PDB file of C-alpha atoms in Angstrom:
ATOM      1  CA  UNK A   5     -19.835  13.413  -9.473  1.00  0.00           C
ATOM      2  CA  UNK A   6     -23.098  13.930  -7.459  1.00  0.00           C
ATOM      3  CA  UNK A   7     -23.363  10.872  -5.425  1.00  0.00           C
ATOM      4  CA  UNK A   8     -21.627   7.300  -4.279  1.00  0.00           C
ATOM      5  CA  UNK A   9     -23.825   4.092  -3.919  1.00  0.00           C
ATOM      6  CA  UNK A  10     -23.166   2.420  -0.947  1.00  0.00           C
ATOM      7  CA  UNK A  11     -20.845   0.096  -0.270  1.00  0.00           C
ATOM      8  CA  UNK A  12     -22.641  -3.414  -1.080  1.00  0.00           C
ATOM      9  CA  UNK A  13     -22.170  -5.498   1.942  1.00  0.00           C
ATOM     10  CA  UNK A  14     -20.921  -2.870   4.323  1.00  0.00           C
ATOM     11  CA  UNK A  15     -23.761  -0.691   4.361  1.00  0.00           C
ATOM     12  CA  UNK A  16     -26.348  -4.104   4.613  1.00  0.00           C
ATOM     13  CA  UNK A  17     -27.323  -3.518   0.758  1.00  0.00           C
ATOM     14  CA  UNK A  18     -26.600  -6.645  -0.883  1.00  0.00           C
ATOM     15  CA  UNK A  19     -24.661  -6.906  -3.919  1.00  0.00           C
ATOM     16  CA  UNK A  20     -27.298  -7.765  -6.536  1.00  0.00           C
ATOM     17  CA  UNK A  21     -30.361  -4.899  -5.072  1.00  0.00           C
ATOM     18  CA  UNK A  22     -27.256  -2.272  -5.419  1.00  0.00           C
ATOM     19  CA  UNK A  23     -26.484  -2.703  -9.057  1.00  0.00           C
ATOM     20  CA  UNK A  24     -30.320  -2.782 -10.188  1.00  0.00           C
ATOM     21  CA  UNK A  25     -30.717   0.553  -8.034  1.00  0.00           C
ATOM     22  CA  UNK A  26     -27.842   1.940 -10.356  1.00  0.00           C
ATOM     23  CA  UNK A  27     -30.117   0.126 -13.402  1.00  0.00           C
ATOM     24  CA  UNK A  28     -32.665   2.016 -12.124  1.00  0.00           C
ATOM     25  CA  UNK A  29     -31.907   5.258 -11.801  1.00  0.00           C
ATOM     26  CA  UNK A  30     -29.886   4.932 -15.013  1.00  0.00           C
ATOM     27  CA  UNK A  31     -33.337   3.737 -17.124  1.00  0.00           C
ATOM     28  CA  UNK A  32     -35.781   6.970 -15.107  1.00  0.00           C
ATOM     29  CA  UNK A  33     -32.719   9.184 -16.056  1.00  0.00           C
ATOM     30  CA  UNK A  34     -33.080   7.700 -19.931  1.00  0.00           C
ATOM     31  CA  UNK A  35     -37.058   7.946 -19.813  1.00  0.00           C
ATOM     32  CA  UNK A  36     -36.639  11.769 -18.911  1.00  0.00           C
ATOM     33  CA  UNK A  37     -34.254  12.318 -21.552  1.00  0.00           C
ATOM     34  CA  UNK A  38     -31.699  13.078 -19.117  1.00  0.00           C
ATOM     35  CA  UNK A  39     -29.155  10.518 -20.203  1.00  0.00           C
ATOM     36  CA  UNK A  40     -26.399  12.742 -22.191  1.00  0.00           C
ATOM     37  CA  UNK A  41     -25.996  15.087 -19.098  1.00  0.00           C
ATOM     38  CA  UNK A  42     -26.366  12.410 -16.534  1.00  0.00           C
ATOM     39  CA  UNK A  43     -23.642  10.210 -17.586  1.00  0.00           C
ATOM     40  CA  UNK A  44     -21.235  13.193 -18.001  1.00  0.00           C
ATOM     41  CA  UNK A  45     -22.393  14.604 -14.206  1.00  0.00           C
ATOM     42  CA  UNK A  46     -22.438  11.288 -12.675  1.00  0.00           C
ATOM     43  CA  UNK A  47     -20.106   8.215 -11.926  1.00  0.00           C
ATOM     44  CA  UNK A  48     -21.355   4.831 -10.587  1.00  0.00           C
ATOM     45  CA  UNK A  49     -19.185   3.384  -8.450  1.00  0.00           C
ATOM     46  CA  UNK A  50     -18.118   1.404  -4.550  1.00  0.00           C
ATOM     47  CA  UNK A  51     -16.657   3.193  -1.826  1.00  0.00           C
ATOM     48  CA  UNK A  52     -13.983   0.590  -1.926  1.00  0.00           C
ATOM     49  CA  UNK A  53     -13.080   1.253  -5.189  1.00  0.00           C
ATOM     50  CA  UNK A  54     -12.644   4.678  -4.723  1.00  0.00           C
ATOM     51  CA  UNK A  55     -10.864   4.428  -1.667  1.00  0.00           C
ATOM     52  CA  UNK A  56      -8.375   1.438  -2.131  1.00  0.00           C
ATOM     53  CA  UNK A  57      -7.603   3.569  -5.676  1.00  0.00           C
ATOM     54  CA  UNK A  58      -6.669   6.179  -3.618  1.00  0.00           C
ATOM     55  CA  UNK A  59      -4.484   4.550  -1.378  1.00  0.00           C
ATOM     56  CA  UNK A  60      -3.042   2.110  -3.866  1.00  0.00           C
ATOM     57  CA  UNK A  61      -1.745   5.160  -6.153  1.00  0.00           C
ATOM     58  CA  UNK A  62      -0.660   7.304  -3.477  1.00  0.00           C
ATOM     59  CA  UNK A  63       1.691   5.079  -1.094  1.00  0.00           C
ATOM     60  CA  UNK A  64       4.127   7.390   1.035  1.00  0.00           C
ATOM     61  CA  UNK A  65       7.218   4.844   1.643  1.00  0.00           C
ATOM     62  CA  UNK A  66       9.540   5.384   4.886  1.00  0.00           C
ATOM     63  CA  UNK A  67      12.690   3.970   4.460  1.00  0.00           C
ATOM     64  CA  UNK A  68      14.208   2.362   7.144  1.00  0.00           C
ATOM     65  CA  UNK A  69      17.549   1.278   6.116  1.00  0.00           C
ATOM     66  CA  UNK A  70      20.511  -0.277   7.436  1.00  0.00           C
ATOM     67  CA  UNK A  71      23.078  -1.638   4.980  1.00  0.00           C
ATOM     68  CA  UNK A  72      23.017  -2.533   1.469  1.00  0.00           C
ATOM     69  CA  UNK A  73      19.403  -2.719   0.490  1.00  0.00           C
ATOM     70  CA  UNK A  74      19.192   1.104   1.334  1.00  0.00           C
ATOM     71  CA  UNK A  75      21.208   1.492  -1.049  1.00  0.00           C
ATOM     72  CA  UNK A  76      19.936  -0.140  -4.153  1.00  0.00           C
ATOM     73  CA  UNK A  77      16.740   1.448  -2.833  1.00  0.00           C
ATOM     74  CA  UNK A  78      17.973   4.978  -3.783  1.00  0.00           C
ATOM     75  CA  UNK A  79      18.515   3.493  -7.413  1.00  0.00           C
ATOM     76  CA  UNK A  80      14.884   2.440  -7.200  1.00  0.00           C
ATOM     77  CA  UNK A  81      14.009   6.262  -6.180  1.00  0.00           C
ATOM     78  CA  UNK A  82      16.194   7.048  -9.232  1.00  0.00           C
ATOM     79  CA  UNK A  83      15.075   8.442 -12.439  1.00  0.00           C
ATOM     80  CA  UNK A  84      16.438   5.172 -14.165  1.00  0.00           C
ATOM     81  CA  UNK A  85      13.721   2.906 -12.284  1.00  0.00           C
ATOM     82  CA  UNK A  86      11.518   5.999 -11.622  1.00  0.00           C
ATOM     83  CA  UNK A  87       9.101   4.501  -8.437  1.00  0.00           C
ATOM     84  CA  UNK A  88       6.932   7.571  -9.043  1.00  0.00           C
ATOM     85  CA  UNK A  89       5.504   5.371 -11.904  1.00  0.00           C
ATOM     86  CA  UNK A  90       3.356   3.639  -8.678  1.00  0.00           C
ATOM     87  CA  UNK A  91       2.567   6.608  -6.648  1.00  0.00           C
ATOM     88  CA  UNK A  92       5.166   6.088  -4.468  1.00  0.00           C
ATOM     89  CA  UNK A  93       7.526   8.887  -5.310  1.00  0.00           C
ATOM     90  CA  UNK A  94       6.919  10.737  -2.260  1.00  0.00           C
ATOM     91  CA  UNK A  95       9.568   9.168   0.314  1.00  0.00           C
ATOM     92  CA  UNK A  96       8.633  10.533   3.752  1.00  0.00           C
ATOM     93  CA  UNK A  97      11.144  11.034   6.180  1.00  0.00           C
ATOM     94  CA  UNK A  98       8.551  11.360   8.716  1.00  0.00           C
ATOM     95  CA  UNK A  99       7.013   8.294   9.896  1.00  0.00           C
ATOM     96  CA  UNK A 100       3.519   9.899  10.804  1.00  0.00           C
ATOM     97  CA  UNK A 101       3.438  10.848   7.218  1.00  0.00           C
ATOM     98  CA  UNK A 102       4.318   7.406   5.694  1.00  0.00           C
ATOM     99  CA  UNK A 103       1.829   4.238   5.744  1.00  0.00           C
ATOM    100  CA  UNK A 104       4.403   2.358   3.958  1.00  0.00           C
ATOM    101  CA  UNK A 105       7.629   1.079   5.851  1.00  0.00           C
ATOM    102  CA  UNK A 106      10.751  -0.947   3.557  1.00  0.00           C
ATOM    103  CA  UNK A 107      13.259  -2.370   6.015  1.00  0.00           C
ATOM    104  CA  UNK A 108      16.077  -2.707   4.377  1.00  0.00           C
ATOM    105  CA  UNK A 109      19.519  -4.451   6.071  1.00  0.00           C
ATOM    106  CA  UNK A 110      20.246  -5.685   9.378  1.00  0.00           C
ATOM    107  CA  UNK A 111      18.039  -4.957  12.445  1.00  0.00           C
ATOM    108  CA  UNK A 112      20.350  -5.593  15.796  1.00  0.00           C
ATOM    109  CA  UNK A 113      18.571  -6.164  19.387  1.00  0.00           C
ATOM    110  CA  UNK A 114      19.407  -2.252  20.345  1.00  0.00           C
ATOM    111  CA  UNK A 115      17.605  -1.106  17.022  1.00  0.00           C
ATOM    112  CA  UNK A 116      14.653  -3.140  17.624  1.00  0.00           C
ATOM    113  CA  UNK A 117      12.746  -0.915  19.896  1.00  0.00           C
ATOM    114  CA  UNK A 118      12.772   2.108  18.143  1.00  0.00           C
ATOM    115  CA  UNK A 119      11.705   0.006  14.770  1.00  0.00           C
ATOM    116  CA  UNK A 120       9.226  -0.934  16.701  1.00  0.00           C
ATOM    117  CA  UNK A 121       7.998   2.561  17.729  1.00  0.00           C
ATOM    118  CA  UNK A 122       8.753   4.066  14.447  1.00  0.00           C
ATOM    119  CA  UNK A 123       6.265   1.489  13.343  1.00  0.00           C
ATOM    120  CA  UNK A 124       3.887   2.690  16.167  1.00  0.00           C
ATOM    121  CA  UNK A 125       3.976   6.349  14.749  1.00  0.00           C
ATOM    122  CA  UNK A 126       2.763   5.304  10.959  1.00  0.00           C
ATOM    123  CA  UNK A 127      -0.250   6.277   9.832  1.00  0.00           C
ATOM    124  CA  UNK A 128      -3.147   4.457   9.899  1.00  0.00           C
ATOM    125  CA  UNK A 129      -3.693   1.611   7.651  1.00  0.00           C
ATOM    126  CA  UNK A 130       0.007   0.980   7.185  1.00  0.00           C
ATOM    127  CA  UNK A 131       2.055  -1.983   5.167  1.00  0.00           C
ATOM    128  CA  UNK A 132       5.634  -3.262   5.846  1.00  0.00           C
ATOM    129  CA  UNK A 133       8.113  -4.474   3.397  1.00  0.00           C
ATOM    130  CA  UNK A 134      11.009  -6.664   4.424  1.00  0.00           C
ATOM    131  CA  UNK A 135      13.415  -5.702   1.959  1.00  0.00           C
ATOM    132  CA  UNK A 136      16.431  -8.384   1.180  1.00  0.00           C
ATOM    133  CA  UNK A 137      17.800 -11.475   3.301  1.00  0.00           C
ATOM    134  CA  UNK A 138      18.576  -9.779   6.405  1.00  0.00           C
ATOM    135  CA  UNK A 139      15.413  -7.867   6.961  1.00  0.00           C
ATOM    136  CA  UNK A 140      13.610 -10.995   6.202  1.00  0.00           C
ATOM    137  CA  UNK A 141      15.611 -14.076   8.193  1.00  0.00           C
ATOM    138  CA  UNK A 142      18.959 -12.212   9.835  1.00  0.00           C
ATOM    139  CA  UNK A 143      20.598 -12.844   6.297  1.00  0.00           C
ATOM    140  CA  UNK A 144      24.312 -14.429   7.423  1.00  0.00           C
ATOM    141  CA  UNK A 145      24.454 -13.119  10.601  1.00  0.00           C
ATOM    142  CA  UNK A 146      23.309 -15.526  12.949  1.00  0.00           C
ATOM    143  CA  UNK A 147      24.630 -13.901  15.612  1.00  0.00           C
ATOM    144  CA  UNK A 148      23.448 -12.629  19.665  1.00  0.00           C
ATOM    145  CA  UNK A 149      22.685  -9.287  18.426  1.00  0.00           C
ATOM    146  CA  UNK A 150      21.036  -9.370  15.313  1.00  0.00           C
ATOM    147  CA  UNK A 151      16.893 -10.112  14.860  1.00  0.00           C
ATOM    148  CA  UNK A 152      16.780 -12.919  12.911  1.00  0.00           C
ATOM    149  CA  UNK A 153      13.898 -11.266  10.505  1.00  0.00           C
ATOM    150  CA  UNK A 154      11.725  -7.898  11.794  1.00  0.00           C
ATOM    151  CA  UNK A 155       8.271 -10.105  11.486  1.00  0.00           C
ATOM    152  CA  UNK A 156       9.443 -10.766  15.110  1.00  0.00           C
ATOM    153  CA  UNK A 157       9.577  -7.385  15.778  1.00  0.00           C
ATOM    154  CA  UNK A 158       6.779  -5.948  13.784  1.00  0.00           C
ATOM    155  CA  UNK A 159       3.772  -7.426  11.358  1.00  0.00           C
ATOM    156  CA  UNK A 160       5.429  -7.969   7.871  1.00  0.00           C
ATOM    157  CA  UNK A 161       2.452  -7.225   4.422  1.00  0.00           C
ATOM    158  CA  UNK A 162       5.746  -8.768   1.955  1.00  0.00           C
ATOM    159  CA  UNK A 163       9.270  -9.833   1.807  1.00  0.00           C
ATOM    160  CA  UNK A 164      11.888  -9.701  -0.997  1.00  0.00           C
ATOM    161  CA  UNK A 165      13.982 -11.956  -1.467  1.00  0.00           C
ATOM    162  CA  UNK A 166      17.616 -11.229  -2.531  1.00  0.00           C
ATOM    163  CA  UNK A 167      20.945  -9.575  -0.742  1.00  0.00           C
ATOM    164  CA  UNK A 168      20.649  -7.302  -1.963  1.00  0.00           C
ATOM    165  CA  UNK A 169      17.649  -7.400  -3.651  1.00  0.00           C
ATOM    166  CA  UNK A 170      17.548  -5.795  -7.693  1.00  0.00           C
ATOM    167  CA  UNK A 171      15.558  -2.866  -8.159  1.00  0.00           C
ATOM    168  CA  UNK A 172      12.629  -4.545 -10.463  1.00  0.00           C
ATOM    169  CA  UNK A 173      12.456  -7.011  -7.423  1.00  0.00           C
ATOM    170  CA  UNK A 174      11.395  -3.967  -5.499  1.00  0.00           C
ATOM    171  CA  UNK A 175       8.945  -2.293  -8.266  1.00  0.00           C
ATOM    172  CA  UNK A 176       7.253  -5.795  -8.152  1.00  0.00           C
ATOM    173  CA  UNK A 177       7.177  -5.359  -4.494  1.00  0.00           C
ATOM    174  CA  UNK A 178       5.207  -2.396  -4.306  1.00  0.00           C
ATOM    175  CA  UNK A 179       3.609  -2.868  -7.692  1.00  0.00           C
ATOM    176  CA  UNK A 180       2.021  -6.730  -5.803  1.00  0.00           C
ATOM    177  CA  UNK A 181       1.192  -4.258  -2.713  1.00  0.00           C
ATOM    178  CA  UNK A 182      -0.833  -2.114  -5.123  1.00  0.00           C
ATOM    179  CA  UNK A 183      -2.749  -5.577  -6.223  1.00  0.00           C
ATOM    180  CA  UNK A 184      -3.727  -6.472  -2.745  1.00  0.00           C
ATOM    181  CA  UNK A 185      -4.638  -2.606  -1.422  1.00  0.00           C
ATOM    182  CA  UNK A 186      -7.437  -3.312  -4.890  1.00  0.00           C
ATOM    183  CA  UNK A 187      -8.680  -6.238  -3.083  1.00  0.00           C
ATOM    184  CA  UNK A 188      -8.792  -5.244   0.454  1.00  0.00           C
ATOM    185  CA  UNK A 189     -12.644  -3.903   2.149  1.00  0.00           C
ATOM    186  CA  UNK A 190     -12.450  -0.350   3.480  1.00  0.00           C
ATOM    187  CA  UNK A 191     -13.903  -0.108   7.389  1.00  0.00           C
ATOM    188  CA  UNK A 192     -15.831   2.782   7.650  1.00  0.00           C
TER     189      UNK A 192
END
């Protein structure tokens, strides 16, 4: 690949004045006779695109588990569900490696601090997935001690429903991640 157009929009080139420069050089590469070599050489194409593919095939999950869901995560990590299918096979256990958190199971008051700074570490643009009933609303215990769902601790991207959730709840979970990181601008 020799070169990336800009960005349309980010880089003040409009939309419609960055696809007739592609046009453009396309048709001069066609009048020179260039075109067999220059398509192979070359790929048209956003920044976005290129980035958000990027990040949408390569998501490095932290796990932060604390009952059941943790557990039907590691059949999700299985070969039988096989997550490496999204690019998410690569479970940190680091969270300034990861830029994708599950919470999965009950988050007491004592726990909610060092969620919180786990969260802090993550790299840099980094999603949250509140994995099953108690992640997501406390679940059953509506108690004095436990957080009554970790979007009051942290910023929650999706939630999945279920205690514990199924497996292909959590494939469609990441795989409906994947669909937004397609949509979402890159800030350069």
């Amino acid at each position: 690949m020799r070169f990336l157009h800009p960005t349309p929009g980010l880089s003040g080139i409009p939309q419609e004045d960055a696809e007739a420069r592609s046009r453009e050089i396309l048709q001069r590469a066609r009048i020179y006779g260039e075109d067999r070599t220059l398509t192979d050489q070359m790929m048209l194409t956003r920044l976005d695109s290129v980035v958000n593919w990027g990040r949408k095939n390569s998501l490095w999950p932290f796990i932060f588990g604390t009952a059941c869901c943790a557990i039907e995560f590691m059949a999700v990590a299985a070969s039988h569900f096989d997550i490496s299918r999204f690019g998410a096979e690569l479970i940190r256990w680091s969270p300034r490696q990861a830029d994708m958190m599950i919470v999965g199971g009950t988050v007491s008051y004592k726990q909610a601090p060092i969620l919180r700074r786990i969260y802090q570490q993550m790299a840099d643009p980094k999603w949250v997935i509140a994995m099953g009933a108690c992640a997501a609303s406390g679940g059953f215990y509506d108690d004095y001690c436990t957080v009554q769902g970790v979007d009051k601790i942290i910023p929650v991207d999706l939630y999945i429903a279920g205690c514990p959730p199924r497996p292909e709840a959590i494939l469609g979970a990441i795989r409906e991640l994947q669909i937004r990181l397609e949509r979402q601008p890159v800030r350069v």
